[in-house]
Coordinates of C-alpha atoms and ligand atoms in Angstrom, one line a residue:
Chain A
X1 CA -4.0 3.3 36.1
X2 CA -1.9 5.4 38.0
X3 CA -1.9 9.5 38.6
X4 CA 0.8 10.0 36.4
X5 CA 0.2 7.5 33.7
X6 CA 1.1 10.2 30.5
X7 CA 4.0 10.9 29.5
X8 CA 5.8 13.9 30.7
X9 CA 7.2 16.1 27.9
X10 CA 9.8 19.2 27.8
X11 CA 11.2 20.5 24.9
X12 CA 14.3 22.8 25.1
X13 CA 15.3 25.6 22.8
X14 CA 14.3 22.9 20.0
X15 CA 15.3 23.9 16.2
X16 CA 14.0 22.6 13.1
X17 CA 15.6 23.4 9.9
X18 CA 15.0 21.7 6.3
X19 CA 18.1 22.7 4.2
X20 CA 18.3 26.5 4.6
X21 CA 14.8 26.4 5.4
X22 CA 14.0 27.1 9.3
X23 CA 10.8 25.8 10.0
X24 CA 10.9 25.9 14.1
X25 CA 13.3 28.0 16.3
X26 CA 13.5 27.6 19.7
X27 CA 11.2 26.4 20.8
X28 CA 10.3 25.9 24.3
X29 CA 7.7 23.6 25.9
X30 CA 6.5 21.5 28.8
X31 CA 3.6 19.1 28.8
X32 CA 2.7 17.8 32.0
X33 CA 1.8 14.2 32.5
X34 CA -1.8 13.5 31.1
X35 CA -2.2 16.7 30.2
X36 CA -3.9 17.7 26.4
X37 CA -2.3 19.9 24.7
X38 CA -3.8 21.5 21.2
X39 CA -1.7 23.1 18.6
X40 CA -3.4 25.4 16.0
X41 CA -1.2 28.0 13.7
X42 CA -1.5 28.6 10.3
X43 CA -0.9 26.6 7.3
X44 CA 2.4 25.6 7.2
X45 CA 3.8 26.9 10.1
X46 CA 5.2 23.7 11.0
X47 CA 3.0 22.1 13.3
X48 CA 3.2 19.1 11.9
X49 CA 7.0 19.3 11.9
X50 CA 6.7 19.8 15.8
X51 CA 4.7 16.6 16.2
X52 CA 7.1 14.1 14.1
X53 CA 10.0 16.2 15.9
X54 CA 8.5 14.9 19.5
X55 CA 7.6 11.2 17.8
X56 CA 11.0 10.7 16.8
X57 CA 10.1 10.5 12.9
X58 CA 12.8 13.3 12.7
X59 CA 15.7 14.7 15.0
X60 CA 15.4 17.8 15.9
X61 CA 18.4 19.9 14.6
X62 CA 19.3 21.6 17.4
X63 CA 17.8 21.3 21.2
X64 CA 16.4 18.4 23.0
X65 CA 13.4 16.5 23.5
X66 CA 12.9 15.0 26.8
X67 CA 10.2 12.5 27.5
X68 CA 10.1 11.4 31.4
X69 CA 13.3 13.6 31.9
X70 CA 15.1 11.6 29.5
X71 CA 16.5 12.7 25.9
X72 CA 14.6 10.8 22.9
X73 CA 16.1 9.1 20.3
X74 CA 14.6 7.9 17.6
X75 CA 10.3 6.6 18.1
X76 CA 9.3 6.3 21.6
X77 CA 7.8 3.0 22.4
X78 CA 4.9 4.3 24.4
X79 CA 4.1 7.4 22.0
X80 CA 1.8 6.9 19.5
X81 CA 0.5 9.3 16.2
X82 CA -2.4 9.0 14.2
X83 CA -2.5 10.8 11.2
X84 CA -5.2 13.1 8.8
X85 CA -5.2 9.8 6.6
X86 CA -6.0 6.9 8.7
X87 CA -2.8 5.4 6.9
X88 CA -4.8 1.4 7.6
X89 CA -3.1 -1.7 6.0
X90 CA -5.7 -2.1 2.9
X91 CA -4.8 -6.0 2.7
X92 CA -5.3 -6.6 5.8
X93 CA -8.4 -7.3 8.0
X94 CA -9.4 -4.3 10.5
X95 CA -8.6 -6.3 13.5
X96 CA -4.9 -7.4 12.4
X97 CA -4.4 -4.0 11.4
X98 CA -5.5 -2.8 15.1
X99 CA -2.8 -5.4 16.2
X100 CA -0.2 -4.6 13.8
X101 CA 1.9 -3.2 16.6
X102 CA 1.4 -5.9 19.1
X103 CA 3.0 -9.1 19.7
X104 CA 1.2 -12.4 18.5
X105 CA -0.1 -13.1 22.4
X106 CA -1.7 -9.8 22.6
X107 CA -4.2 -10.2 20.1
X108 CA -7.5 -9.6 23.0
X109 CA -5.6 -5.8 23.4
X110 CA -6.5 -5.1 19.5
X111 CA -10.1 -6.7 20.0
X112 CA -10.7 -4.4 23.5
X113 CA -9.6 -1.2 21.5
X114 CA -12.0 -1.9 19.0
X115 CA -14.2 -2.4 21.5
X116 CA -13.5 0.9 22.6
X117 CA -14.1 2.7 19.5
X118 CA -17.1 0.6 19.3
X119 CA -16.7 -1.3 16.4
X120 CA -16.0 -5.0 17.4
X121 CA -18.7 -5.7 14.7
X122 CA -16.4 -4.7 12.2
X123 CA -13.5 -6.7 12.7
X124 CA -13.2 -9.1 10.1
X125 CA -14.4 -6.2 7.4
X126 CA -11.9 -4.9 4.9
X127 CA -10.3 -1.5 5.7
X128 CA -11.8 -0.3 1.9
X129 CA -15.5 -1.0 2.9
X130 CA -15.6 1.4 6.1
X131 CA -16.0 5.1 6.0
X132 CA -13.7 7.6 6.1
X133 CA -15.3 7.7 9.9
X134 CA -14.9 4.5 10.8
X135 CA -11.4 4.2 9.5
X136 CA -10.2 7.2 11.7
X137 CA -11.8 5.0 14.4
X138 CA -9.7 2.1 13.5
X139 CA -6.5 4.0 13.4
X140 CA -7.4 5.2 16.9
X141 CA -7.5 1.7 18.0
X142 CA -4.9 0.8 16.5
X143 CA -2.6 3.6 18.3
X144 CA -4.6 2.8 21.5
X145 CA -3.7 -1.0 21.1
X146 CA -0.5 -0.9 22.9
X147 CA -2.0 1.5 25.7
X148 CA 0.3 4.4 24.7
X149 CA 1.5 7.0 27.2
X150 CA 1.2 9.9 24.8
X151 CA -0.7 10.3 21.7
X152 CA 0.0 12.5 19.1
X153 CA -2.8 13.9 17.0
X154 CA -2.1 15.2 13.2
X155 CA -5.2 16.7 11.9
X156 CA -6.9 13.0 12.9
X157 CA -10.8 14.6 12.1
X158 CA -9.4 17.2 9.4
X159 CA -11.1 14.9 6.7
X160 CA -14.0 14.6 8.5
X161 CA -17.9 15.7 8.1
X162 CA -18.9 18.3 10.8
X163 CA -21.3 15.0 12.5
X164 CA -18.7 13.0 12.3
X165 CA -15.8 15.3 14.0
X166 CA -18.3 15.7 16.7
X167 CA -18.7 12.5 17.7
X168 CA -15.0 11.6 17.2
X169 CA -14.0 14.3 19.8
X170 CA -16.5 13.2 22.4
X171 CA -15.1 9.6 21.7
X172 CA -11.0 11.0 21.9
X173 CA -12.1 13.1 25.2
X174 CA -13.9 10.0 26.6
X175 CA -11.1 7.7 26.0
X176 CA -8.2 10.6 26.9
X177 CA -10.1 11.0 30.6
X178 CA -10.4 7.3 30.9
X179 CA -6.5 6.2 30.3
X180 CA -5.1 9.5 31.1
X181 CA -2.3 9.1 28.7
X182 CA -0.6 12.6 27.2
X183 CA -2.7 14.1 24.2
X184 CA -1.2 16.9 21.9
X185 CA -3.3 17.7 19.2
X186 CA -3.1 19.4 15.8
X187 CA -5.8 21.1 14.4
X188 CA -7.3 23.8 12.1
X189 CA -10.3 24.0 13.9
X190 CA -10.2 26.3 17.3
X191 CA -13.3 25.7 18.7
X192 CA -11.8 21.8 18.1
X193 CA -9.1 22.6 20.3
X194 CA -10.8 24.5 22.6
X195 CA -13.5 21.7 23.3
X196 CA -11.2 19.1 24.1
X197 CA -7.4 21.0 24.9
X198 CA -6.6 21.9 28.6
X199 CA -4.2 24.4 26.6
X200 CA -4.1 25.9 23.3
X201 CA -1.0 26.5 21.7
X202 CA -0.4 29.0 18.6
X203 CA 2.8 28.4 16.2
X204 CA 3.5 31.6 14.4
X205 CA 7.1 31.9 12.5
X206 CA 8.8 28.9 13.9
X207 CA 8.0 29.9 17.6
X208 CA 5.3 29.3 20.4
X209 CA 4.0 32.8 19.7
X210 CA 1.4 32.9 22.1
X211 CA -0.4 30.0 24.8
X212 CA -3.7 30.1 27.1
X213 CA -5.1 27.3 28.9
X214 CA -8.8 26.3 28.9
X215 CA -10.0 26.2 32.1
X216 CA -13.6 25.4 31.6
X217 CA -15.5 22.4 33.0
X218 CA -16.1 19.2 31.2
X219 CA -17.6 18.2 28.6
X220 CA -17.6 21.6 27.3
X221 CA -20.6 23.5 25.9
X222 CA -20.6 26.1 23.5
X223 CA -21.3 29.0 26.2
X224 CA -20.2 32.6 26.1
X225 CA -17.2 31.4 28.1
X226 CA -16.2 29.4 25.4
X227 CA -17.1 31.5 22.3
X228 CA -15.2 34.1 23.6
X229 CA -11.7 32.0 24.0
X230 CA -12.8 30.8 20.4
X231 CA -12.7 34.4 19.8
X232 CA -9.6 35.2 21.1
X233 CA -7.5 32.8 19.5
X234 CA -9.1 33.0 16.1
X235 CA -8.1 36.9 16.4
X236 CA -4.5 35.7 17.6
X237 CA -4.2 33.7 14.5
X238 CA -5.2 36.1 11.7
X239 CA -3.7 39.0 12.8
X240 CA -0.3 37.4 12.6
X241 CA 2.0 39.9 13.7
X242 CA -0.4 40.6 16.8
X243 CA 0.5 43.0 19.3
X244 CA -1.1 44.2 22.9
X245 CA -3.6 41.7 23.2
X246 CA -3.3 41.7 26.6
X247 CA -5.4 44.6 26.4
X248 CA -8.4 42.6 24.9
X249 CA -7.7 40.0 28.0
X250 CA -10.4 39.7 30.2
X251 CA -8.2 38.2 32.8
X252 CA -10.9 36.0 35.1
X253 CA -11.0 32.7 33.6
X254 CA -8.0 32.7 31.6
X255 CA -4.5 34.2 31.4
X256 CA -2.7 34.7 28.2
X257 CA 1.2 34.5 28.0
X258 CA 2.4 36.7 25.2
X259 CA 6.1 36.0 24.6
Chain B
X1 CA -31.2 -19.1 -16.9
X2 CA -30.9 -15.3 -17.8
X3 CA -27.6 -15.5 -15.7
X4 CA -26.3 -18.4 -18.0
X5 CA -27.0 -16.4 -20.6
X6 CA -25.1 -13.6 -20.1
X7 CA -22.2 -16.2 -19.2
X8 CA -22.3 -17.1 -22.5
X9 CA -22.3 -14.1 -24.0
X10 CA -18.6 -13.4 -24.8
X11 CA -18.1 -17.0 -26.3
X12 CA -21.2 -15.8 -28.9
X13 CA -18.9 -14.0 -31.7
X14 CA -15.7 -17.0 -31.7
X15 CA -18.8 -19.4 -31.7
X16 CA -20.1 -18.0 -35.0
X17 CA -16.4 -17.3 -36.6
X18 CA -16.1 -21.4 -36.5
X19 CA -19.4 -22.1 -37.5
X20 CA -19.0 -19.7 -40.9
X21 CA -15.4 -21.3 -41.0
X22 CA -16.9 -24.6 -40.9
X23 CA -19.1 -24.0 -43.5
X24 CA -17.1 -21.8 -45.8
X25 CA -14.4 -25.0 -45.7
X26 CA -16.8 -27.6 -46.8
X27 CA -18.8 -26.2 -49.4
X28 CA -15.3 -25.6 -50.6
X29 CA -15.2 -21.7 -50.5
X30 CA -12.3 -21.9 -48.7
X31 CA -9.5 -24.8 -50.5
X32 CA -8.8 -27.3 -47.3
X33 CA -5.7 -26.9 -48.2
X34 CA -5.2 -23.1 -47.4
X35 CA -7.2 -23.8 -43.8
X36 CA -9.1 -27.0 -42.7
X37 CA -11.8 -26.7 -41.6
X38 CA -12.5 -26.6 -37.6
X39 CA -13.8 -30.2 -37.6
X40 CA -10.6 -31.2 -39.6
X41 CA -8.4 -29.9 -36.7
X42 CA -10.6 -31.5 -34.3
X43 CA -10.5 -35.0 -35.3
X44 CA -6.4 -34.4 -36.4
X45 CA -6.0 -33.5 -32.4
X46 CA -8.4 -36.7 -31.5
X47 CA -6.2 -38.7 -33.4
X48 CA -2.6 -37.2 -32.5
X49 CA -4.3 -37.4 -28.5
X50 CA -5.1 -41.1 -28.7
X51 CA -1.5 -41.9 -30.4
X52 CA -0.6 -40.4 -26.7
X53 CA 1.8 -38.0 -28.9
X54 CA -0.5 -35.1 -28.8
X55 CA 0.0 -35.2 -24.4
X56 CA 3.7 -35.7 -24.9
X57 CA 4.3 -32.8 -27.1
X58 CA 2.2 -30.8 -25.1
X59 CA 4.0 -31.5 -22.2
X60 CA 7.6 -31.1 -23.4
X61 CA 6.4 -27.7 -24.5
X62 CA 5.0 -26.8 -21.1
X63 CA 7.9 -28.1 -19.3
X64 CA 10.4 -25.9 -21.4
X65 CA 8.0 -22.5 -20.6
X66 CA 7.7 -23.3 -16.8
X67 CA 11.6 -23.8 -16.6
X68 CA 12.5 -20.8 -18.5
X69 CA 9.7 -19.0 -16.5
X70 CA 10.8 -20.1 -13.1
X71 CA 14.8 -19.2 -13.5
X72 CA 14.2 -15.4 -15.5
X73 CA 10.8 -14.9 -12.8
X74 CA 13.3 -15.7 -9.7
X75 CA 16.1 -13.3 -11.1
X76 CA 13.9 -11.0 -12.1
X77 CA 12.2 -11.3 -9.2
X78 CA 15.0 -10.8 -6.5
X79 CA 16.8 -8.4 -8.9
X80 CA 13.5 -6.0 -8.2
X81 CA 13.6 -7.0 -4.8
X82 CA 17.0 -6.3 -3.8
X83 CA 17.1 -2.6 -6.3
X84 CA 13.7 -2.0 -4.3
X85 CA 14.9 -2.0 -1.3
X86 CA 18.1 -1.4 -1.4
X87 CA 19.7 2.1 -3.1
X88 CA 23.2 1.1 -3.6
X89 CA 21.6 -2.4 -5.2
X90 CA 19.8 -0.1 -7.5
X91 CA 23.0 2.6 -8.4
X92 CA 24.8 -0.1 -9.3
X93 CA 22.7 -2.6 -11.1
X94 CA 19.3 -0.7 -12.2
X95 CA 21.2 1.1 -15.2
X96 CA 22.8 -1.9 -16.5
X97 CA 19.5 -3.9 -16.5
X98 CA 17.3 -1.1 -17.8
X99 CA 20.5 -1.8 -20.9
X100 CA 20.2 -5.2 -21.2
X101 CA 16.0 -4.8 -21.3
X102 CA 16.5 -2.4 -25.0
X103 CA 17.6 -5.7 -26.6
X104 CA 14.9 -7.7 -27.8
X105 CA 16.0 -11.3 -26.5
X106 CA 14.7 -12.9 -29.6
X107 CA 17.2 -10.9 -31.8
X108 CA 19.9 -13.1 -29.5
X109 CA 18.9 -16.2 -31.0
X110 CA 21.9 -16.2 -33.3
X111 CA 24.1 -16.0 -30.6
X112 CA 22.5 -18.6 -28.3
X113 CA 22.7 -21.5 -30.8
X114 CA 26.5 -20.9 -30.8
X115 CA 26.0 -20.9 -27.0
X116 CA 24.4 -23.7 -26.4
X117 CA 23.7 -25.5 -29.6
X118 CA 20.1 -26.3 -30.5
X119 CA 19.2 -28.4 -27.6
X120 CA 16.4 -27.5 -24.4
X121 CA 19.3 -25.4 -23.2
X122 CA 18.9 -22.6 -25.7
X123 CA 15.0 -22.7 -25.6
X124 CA 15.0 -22.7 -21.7
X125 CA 17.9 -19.6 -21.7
X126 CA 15.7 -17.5 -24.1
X127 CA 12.1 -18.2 -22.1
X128 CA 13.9 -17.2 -19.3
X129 CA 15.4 -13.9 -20.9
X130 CA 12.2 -12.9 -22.1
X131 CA 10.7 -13.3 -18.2
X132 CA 13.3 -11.7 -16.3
X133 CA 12.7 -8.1 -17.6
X134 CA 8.8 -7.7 -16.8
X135 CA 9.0 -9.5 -13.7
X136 CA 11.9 -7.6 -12.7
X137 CA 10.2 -3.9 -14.0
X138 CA 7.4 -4.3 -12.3
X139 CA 8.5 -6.0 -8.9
X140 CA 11.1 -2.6 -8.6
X141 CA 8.6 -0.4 -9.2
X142 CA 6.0 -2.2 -6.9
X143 CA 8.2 -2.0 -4.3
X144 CA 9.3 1.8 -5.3
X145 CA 5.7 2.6 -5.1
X146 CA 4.6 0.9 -2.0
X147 CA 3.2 4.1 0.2
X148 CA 5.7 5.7 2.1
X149 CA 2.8 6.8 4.8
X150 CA 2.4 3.1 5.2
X151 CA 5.8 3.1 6.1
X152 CA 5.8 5.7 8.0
X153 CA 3.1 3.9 10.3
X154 CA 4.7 1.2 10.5
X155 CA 8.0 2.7 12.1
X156 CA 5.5 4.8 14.4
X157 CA 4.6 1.2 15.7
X158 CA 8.2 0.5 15.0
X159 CA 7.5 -3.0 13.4
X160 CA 11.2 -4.9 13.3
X161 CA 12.7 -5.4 9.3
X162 CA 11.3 -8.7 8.6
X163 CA 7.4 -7.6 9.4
X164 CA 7.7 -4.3 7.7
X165 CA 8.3 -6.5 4.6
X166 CA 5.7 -9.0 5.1
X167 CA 3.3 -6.8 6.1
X168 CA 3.9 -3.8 4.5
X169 CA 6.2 -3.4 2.0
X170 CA 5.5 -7.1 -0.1
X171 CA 1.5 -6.7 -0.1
X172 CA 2.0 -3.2 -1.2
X173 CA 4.2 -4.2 -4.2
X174 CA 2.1 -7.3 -5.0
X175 CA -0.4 -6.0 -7.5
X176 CA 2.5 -4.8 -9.5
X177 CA 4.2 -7.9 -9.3
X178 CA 1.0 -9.4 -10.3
X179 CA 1.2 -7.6 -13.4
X180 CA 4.4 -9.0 -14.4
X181 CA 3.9 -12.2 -13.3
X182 CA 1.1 -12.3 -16.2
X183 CA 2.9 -9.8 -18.6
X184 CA 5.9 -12.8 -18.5
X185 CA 3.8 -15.3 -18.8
X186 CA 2.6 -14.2 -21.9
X187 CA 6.2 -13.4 -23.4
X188 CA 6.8 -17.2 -21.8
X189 CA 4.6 -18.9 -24.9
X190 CA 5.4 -16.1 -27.4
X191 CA 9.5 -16.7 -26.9
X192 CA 8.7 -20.8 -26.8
X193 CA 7.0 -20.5 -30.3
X194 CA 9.8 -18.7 -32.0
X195 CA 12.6 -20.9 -29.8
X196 CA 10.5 -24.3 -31.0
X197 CA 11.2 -23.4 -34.0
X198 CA 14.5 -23.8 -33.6
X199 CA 15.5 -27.8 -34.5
X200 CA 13.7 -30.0 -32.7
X201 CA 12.7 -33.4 -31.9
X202 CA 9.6 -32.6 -29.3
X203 CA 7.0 -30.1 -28.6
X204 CA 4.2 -28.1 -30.0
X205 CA 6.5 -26.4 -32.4
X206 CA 8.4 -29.8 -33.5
X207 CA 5.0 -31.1 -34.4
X208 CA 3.9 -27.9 -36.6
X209 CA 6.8 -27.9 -38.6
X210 CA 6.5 -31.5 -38.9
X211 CA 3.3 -31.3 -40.2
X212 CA 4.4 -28.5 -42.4
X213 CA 6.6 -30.8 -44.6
X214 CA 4.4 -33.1 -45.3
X215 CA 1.5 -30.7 -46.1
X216 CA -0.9 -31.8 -42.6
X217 CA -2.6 -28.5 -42.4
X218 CA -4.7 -29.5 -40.0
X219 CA -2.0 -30.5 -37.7
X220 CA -0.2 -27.2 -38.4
X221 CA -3.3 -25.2 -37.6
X222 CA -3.9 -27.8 -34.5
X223 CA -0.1 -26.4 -33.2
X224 CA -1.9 -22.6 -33.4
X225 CA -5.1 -23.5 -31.4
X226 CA -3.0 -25.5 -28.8
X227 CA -0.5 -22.7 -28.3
X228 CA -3.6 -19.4 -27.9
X229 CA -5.1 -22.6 -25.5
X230 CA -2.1 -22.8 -23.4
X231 CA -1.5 -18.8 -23.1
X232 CA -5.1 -18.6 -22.4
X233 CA -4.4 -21.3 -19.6
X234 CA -1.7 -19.3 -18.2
X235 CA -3.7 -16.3 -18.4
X236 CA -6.4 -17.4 -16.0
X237 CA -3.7 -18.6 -13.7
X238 CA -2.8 -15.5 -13.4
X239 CA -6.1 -13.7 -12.9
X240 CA -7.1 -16.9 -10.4
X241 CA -3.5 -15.5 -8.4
X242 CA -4.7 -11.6 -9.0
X243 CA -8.4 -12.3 -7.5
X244 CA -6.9 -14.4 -5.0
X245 CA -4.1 -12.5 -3.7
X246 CA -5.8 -9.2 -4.1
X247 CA -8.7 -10.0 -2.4
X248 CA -8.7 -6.8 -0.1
X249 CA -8.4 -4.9 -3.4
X250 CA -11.3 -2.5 -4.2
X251 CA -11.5 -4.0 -7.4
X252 CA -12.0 -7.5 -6.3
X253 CA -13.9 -7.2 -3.5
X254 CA -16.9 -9.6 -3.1
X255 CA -20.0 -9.0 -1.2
X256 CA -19.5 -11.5 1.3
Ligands
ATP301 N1 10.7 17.0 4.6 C1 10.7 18.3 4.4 N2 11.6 18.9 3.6 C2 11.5 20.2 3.3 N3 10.6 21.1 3.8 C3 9.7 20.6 4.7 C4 9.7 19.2 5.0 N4 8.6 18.9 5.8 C5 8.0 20.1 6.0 N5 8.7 21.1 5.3 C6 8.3 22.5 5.3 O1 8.2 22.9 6.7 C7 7.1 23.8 6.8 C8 6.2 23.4 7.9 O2 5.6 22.2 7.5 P1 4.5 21.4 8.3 O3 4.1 20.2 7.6 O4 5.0 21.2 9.7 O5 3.3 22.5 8.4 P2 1.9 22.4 9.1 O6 1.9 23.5 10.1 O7 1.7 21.1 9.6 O8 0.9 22.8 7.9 P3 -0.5 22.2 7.6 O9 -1.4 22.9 8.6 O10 -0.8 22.7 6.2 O11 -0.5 20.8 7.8 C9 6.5 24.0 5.4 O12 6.9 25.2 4.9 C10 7.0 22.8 4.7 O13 7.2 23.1 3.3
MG302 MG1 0.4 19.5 9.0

């Protein structure tokens, strides 16, 4: 695959409003090419929002999206989400629901993404009989089917036992290194984003209030490094009218862009 | 053996209620002439069957259902369909329909006969009244209630119009339909037995009321047992079509 294989994504002074209702103002982002971006704010500060804004599940209602340098409208052909529900076709078998989006001649691309999620075995099973595990892994398949250029993440391991989540991120990080597509993903859990993000992202009244990228080696292990970046966002998120944490910033391995 | 058994367990109780019948009737408990006895309405349906009547009525009576069935199921059906799917379909017909369905469509009988007279018309028209209404409540709100996160998914994977139905939208709505496939079916033989009743020259219900006049309670009872048969016919039809088209369902999932 080539270098730039992702996606490249900008959005520009992008609004979201339901009725009188603003849920995102302004906002202002660029995601490079292959790069994974994680998203992590409180409860209903619209993060979801953001992610059906960039799929094209909603228009924005004022701003614009750019994917490649051109303006989206409506669902991108090479963007693919996975939800918190793995949202699987119940009458159908796993394997036709891995190739729901494909055409009838690309049926060996839905059997080689189950592959990847390691669960070929499985293929003929019910989507009722699996666990709530191995669903999420068929919904991953199923958006990796197609060989998307960027993947949007909802929550995908919310739902999840702590064992589980573990080995689902190794298994997103492994796959994300491998096809190098573009990865933004939502989450609740920091030290989630911080394991696998190359920048972490906090949404705080309908704005980016605050961004720092992770610069530490892969995979990541839980050093001080690493707890300390934990640290730092988790105290970003609670105290959520934070100012001056640039005076906390130890400013070696990571630098902190308060806006 | 034990397995057998237990197959046979449901059939225990009906078994005994003709057996006590059986006996009640002969040692005269019970006047024949009230209620023969089981073996009475046996040997009446031996005898009807090998006149070749029996088959004949049988099947004029089963002919009449499907037909009514087919036409009110089909309207019904893309009535639901189109109100489903469609939200100016369902402003401007749902209301009108959800009227019509307060009427009970044997209170119409009346009014038919002046319609169409006494012939198959009138019996066929008020089979299919009775089917259009479940069939069309429950395909409506199948389709009302399929998932809209399904949907969503499937416009993330942006699947054209006609597989978003197929694949989505009708398989989501089935069970429901399901249900009113058998839920009609059943008002199918109830609405045949009061519209049989209506002059008649053929059918399960001609032959009862012939019977009636010349005091053949056996035959009369004979009509009874062959109309709960024929509902309990359609009834495993539609379970066979339930187990068979729900087979992803939790709830008939085997363990193969
Ligand atoms: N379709 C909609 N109509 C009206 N309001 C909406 C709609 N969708 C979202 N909202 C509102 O927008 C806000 C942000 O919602 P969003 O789902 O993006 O939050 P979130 O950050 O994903 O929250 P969570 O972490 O709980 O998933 C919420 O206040 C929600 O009530
Ligand atoms: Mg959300």
């Amino acid at each position: 695959m080539s270098a730039s294989f992702g996606l490249q994504l900008s959005m520009q002074q992008v609004s979201k409003q339901y009725g009188k209702k603003t849920v995102l103002q302004g906002v202002q982002l660029d995601i490079s090419p292959g790069e994974f971006v994680a998203v992590v704010g409180r409860s209903g500060c619209g993060k979801s929002t953001l992610l059906r804004l960039i799929s094209g599940l909603e228009p924005p209602t004022a701003g614009e999206i750019l994917v490649d340098h051109e303006r989206i409208s409506g669902i991108h052909p090479d963007i693919r989400v996975m939800f918190q529900e793995s949202r699987l076709l119940p009458w159908l078998k796993v394997i036709d629901n891995v190739a729901i989006g494909l055409g009838k001649e690309e049926r060996d691309k839905a059997v080689s993404a189950l592959h990847r999620v390691g669960l070929e075995t499985r293929a003929r099973d019910w989507p009722s009989v699996l666990s709530g595990g191995q669903r999420q892994r068929v919904a991953l398949a199923r958006a990796l089917a197609s060989d998307p250029r960027m993947l949007l993440l909802d929550e995908p391991l919310g739902a999840l036992d702590a064992l589980t989540r573990i080995e689902m991120q190794q298994l997103i990080e492994e796959i994300w290194s491998i096809q190098k597509f573009t990865a933004m993903l939502v989450t609740h859990d920091v030290s989630e984003a911080i394991a696998l993000a190359d920048r972490v992202i906090l949404i705080e009244n309908g704005q980016i209030a605050f961004e720092v990228p992770v610069n530490l080696p892969r995979p990541r292990e839980r050093d001080h490094h690493f707890v300390r970046l934990e640290r730092l966002v988790l105290d970003k998120i609670l105290k959520s009218h934070a100012n001056g944490v640039s005076s906390q910033l130890p400013s070696s391995q990571w630098t902190l862009l308060p806006r | 053996m034990r397995k057998s058994l237990n197959a046979m367990l449901p059939f225990t109780v009906p078994a005994l209620v003709v057996i006590v019948w059986q006996i009640l009737g002969q040692s005269g408990l019970i006047s024949t002439r009230i209620l023969p006895t089981p073996v009475a309405v046996v040997e009446a349906g031996i005898q009807l069957g090998k006149q070749g009547i029996l088959w004949q009525y049988i099947w004029s009576s089963t002919e009449r259902a499907l037909a009514g069935f087919l036409i009110g199921g089909s309207v019904g059906f893309v009535l639901g369909l189109l109100n489903g799917l469609y939200r100016i379909s369902q402003r401007l017909t749902d209301t009108s329909i959800q009227m019509l369905r307060t009427i009970p469509h044997l209170a119409l009988i009346p009014l038919v006969i002046v319609w169409f007279g006494v012939g198959e018309e009138a019996k066929i028209f008020l089979v299919a009244l009775g089917s259009v209404f479940p069939i069309y409540v429950n395909t409506f709100f199948g389709i009302k209630s399929v998932d809209s996160d399904l949907i969503e998914m499937a416009k993330v994977y942006r699947l054209p119009w006609l597989k978003l139905f197929w694949k989505v939208i009708l398989p989501g709505a089935l069970p429901s339909i399901l249900v009113g496939i058998r839920y009609a079916l059943g008002v199918m033989w109830m609405t045949l037995i009061v519209a049989e009743t209506i002059s008649e020259n053929s059918g399960i219900g001609y032959m009862a009321m012939n019977a009636e006049e010349f005091m053949q309670m056996n035959v009369v009872v004979l009509g009874i047992v062959l109309y709960a048969l024929l509902g309990k016919i359609s009834d495993w039809i539609a379970t066979t079509m339930e187990r068979r088209f729900l087979r992803w369902h939790p709830n008939y999932l085997s363990n193969h």
